PDB file of C-alpha atoms in Angstrom:
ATOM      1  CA  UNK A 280       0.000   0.000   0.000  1.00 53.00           C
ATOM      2  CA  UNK A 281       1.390   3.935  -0.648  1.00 60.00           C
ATOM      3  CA  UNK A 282       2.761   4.989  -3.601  1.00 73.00           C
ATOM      4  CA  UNK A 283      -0.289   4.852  -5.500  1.00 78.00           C
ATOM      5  CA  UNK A 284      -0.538   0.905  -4.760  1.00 81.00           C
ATOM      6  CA  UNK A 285      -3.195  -1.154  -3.392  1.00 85.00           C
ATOM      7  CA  UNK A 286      -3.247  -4.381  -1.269  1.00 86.00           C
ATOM      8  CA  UNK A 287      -6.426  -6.729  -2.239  1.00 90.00           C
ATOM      9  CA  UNK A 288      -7.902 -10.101  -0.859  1.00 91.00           C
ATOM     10  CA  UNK A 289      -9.899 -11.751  -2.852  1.00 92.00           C
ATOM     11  CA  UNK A 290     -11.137 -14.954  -2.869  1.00 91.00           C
ATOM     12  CA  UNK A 291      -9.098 -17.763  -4.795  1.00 89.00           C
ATOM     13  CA  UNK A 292     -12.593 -18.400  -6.973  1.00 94.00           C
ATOM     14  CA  UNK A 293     -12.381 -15.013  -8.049  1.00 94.00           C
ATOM     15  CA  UNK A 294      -8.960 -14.140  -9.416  1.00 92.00           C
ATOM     16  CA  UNK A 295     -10.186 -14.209 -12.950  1.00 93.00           C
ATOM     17  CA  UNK A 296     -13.228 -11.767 -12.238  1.00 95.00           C
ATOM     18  CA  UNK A 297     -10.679  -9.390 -10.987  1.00 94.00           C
ATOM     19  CA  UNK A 298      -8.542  -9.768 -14.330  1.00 92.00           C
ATOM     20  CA  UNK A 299     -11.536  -9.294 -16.155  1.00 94.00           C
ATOM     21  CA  UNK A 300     -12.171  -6.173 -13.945  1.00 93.00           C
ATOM     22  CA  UNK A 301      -8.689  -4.765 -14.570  1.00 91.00           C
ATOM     23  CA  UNK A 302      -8.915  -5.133 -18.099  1.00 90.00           C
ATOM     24  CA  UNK A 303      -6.755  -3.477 -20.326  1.00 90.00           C
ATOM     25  CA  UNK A 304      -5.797  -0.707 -17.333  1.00 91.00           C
ATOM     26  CA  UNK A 305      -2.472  -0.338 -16.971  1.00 89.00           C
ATOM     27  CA  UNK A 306      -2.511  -2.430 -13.793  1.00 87.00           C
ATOM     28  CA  UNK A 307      -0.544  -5.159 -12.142  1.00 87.00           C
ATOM     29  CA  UNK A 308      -2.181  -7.766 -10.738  1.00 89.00           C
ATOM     30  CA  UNK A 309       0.210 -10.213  -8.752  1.00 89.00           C
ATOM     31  CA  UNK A 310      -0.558 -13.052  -6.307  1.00 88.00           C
ATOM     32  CA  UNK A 311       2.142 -12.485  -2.949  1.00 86.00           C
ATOM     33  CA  UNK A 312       0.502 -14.728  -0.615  1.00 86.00           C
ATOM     34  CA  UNK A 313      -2.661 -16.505   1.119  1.00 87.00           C
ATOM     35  CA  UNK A 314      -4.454 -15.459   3.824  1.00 87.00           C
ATOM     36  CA  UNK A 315      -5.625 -18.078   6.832  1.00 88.00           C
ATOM     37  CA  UNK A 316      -4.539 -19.401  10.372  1.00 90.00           C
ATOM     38  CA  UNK A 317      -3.708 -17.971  13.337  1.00 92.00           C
ATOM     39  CA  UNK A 318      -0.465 -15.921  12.408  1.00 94.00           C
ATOM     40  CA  UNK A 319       1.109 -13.148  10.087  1.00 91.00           C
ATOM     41  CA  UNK A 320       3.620 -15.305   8.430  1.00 92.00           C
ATOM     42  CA  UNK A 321       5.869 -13.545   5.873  1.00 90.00           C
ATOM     43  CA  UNK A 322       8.993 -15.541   4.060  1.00 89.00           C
ATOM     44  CA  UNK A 323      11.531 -14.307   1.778  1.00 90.00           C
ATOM     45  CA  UNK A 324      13.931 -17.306   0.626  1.00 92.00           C
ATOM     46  CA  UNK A 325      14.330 -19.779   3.021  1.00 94.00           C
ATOM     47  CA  UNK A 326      14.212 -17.018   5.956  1.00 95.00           C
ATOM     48  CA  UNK A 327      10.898 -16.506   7.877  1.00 94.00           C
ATOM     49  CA  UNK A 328       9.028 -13.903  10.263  1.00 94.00           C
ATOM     50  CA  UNK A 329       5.971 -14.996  12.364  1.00 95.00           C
ATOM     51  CA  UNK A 330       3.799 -13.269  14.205  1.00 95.00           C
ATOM     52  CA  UNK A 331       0.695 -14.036  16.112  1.00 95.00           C
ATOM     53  CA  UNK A 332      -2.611 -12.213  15.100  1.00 93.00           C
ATOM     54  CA  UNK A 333      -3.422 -11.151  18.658  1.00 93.00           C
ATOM     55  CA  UNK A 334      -0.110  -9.600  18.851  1.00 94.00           C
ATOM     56  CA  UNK A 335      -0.304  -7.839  15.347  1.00 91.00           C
ATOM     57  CA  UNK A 336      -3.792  -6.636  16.894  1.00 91.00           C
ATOM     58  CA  UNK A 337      -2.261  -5.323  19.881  1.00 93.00           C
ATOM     59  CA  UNK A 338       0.360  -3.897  18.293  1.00 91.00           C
ATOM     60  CA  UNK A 339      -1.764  -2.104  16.057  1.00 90.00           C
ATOM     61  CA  UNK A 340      -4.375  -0.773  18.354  1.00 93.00           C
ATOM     62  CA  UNK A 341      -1.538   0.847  21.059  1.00 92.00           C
ATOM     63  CA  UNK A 342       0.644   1.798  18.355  1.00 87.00           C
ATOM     64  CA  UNK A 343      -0.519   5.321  17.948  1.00 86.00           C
ATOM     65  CA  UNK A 344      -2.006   6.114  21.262  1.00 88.00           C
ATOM     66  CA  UNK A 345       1.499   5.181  23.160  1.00 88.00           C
ATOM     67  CA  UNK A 346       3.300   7.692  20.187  1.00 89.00           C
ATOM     68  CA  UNK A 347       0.916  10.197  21.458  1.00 91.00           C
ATOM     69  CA  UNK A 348       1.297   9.473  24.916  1.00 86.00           C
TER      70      UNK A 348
END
């Protein structure tokens, strides 16, 4: 997301639908992951970050009021 990009879930069923809705914009549509389970999981190579929901949650919802604090 930023820089005039634009993070999407869709369902695997429906891929195609969102080709078809891209068209011929000058768009890119790329698959980078799946979504499901109880963790944020990301992997580049054969090196791995994991990270519970709850926590992502937590750390998300005190983020900005502790900054403020």
């Amino acid at each position: 997301e930023g820089g005039g990009r634009v993070l999407l879930t869709v369902r695997r069923e429906a891929v195609g639908r969102l080709r078809d809705l891209a068209g011929d914009q000058p768009v890119r549509i790329e698959a980078i992951g799946t979504v499901g389970g109880g963790d944020l999981v990301a992997r580049v190579g054969d090196r791995e970050a994991r990270l519970s929901l709850q926590d992502a949650r937590d750390a998300h919802e005190r983020g900005l009021p502790e900054a403020l604090a």
